[in-house]
Amino acid sequence: MTERVLTGITTTGTPHLGNYVGAIRPAIAASREDGVESFFFLADYHALIKCADPERIARSRLEIAASWLAAGLDTARVTFYRQSDIPETTELNWLLTCVTAKGQMNRAHAYKAAVDANGEASDDPDAGITMGLYCYPILMAADILLFNAHRVPVGRDQVQHIEMARDVAQRFNHSFGQGRDLFVLPQAEIEASVATLPGLDGRKMSKSYDNTVPLFEGGPKALKDAVARIVTDSRLPGEPKDPDSAHLVTLHDAFADEATRLAFHADLRSGLGWGDAKQRVVQLIEAHVGPMREQYVQLMAHPEQIEDILQAGAQKARVAVAPFMAELRHAVGLRRMVAVPQAKAAKVHATKSDAPVFKQYRESDGQFYFKLNAVDGTLLLQSQAFADGREAGAWVKRFKQEGASALLDAPVALAEGVDRAVLEAALADLLAAQA
Ligand code: TRP
């Protein structure tokens, strides 16, 4: 089975090295593995929680999209989109909100930090806290669960959010799955070696601490200037230095191979000056980032190309989630209203006789096929030809188990003149009939 990897990046500020090392680089590497299907998106709804400056939001979306593309994201392999282009996200957000315990949101780190800050300022505990901030983890759960992602590469600070997503998924499965798991439980994935990059002052590199090293913006000069501002101890050139207690070294190591790393540590122990050390760090990072930056500048000069790429990505993403969303809607009881005879209406579940039917058959060409007929006999779905009848059988079984979700990768075509929503409703009826 292919594993789905998904990650989002909040579009505030300008991408910095911390974003690159903690999110972009590991996610792109993961997308190149065999047997994975990747979904990367710009979390621009999340950005609205933190920023009420439209110009900054727009600029940041563009810069971050260009950064991911310049960093080597292959949009033929990866579904790359903007969160706000996927209305199913906000729809699922609400379904999840309705099963999320308020007490659990009270415990979210970001919210608690805001309350604590108010306490320290002797302010009202809720001062300046929006419902957006409070419900932030639910929207994030929707991002993840909508795609049934197995793995979510994130920074360490986001692990609690993934745990919350698992929790919400479990609760939803329990309430509405009728014994089946509607949602996959996602797993947080942290790059073990350098999960969080330190910033100029040694705290986590973060836009909120204003201690970042820019990834591309400002060119090589901005990189050099930022590294020059990294805080070190006051040991002079010639004095031995402890590589393990210097965050400059952590930054270095995030870009160095094993040999370069060891050499740098050894040189510091034997007295390399901080000035020279910083120069080496700049050179190392520039060698890595420079070629990508050229690509970035090129893309920033053509926003319309980025727009096209994101539009195509959104379309791909929506095709992937539409059947699942239909199933979820059905699961919570938001169903198509259909006229049913009185006697039937009294029954809790649909029965076999009012459910659509799969038929497997062999044609004169010797090949095997299956199709789905509606209750009234209308053809809804037609499979391709299979040389082996068992393969056709396996697909039918999957449709019976998974409903519309199986449409994602099944070799089938919608029958002519049939609306996709009608097909999805029929598959949902089929599931209900078996329940
Ligand atoms: N909250 C994440 C961050 O600030 C961004 C994000 C939003 C995200 N939705 C997500 C990450 C879903 C992973 C999966 O880094």
PDB file of C-alpha atoms in Angstrom, residues 4 6 41 81 88-89 92-93 95-97 99-100 137-150 152 161-173 182-187 320-321 324-325 328:
ATOM      1  CA  ARG A   4       0.525   9.186   2.263  1.00  0.00           C
ATOM      2  CA  LEU A   6       1.397  15.323   4.179  1.00  0.00           C
ATOM      3  CA  PHE A  41       0.288  22.661   1.084  1.00  0.00           C
ATOM      4  CA  TYR A  81      -1.740  23.221  -3.164  1.00  0.00           C
ATOM      5  CA  GLU A  88     -13.468  20.417   1.849  1.00  0.00           C
ATOM      6  CA  THR A  89     -10.926  21.377   4.524  1.00  0.00           C
ATOM      7  CA  LEU A  92     -14.325  18.757   7.565  1.00  0.00           C
ATOM      8  CA  ASN A  93     -13.066  21.298  10.087  1.00  0.00           C
ATOM      9  CA  LEU A  95     -17.418  18.035  11.403  1.00  0.00           C
ATOM     10  CA  LEU A  96     -14.341  17.621  13.585  1.00  0.00           C
ATOM     11  CA  THR A  97     -15.145  20.682  15.696  1.00  0.00           C
ATOM     12  CA  VAL A  99     -16.530  15.961  18.138  1.00  0.00           C
ATOM     13  CA  THR A 100     -13.612  17.840  19.714  1.00  0.00           C
ATOM     14  CA  PRO A 137      -5.474  22.348  16.171  1.00  0.00           C
ATOM     15  CA  ILE A 138      -8.868  21.328  14.774  1.00  0.00           C
ATOM     16  CA  LEU A 139      -8.196  22.985  11.437  1.00  0.00           C
ATOM     17  CA  MET A 140      -4.837  21.272  11.384  1.00  0.00           C
ATOM     18  CA  ALA A 141      -6.502  17.928  12.102  1.00  0.00           C
ATOM     19  CA  ALA A 142      -8.835  18.588   9.166  1.00  0.00           C
ATOM     20  CA  ASP A 143      -5.836  19.249   6.892  1.00  0.00           C
ATOM     21  CA  ILE A 144      -4.360  15.911   7.813  1.00  0.00           C
ATOM     22  CA  LEU A 145      -7.383  13.667   8.158  1.00  0.00           C
ATOM     23  CA  LEU A 146      -9.025  14.848   4.931  1.00  0.00           C
ATOM     24  CA  PHE A 147      -6.205  13.154   3.053  1.00  0.00           C
ATOM     25  CA  ASN A 148      -5.943  10.234   5.435  1.00  0.00           C
ATOM     26  CA  ALA A 149      -2.234  10.963   5.748  1.00  0.00           C
ATOM     27  CA  HIS A 150      -0.128   8.302   7.433  1.00  0.00           C
ATOM     28  CA  VAL A 152       3.209  14.096   8.858  1.00  0.00           C
ATOM     29  CA  HIS A 161      -1.087  18.987  17.258  1.00  0.00           C
ATOM     30  CA  ILE A 162      -0.588  15.653  15.541  1.00  0.00           C
ATOM     31  CA  GLU A 163      -1.511  13.869  18.753  1.00  0.00           C
ATOM     32  CA  MET A 164      -4.648  15.946  18.909  1.00  0.00           C
ATOM     33  CA  ALA A 165      -5.426  15.027  15.311  1.00  0.00           C
ATOM     34  CA  ARG A 166      -5.090  11.329  16.216  1.00  0.00           C
ATOM     35  CA  ASP A 167      -7.379  11.825  19.133  1.00  0.00           C
ATOM     36  CA  VAL A 168     -10.029  13.610  17.134  1.00  0.00           C
ATOM     37  CA  ALA A 169      -9.771  10.951  14.427  1.00  0.00           C
ATOM     38  CA  GLN A 170     -10.300   8.217  16.975  1.00  0.00           C
ATOM     39  CA  ARG A 171     -13.303   9.914  18.430  1.00  0.00           C
ATOM     40  CA  PHE A 172     -14.792  10.433  14.981  1.00  0.00           C
ATOM     41  CA  ASN A 173     -14.115   6.837  13.961  1.00  0.00           C
ATOM     42  CA  LEU A 182     -12.963   6.192   8.523  1.00  0.00           C
ATOM     43  CA  PHE A 183      -9.750   8.047   9.357  1.00  0.00           C
ATOM     44  CA  VAL A 184      -6.208   6.789   9.375  1.00  0.00           C
ATOM     45  CA  LEU A 185      -4.373   7.778  12.571  1.00  0.00           C
ATOM     46  CA  PRO A 186      -1.506  10.045  11.496  1.00  0.00           C
ATOM     47  CA  GLN A 187       2.037   9.765  12.789  1.00  0.00           C
ATOM     48  CA  ALA A 320      -8.501  12.964  -4.373  1.00  0.00           C
ATOM     49  CA  VAL A 321     -10.710  14.038  -1.458  1.00  0.00           C
ATOM     50  CA  PHE A 324     -14.037  10.688   0.895  1.00  0.00           C
ATOM     51  CA  MET A 325     -15.764  13.906   1.884  1.00  0.00           C
ATOM     52  CA  LEU A 328     -17.912  11.526   5.700  1.00  0.00           C
TER      53      LEU A 328
END
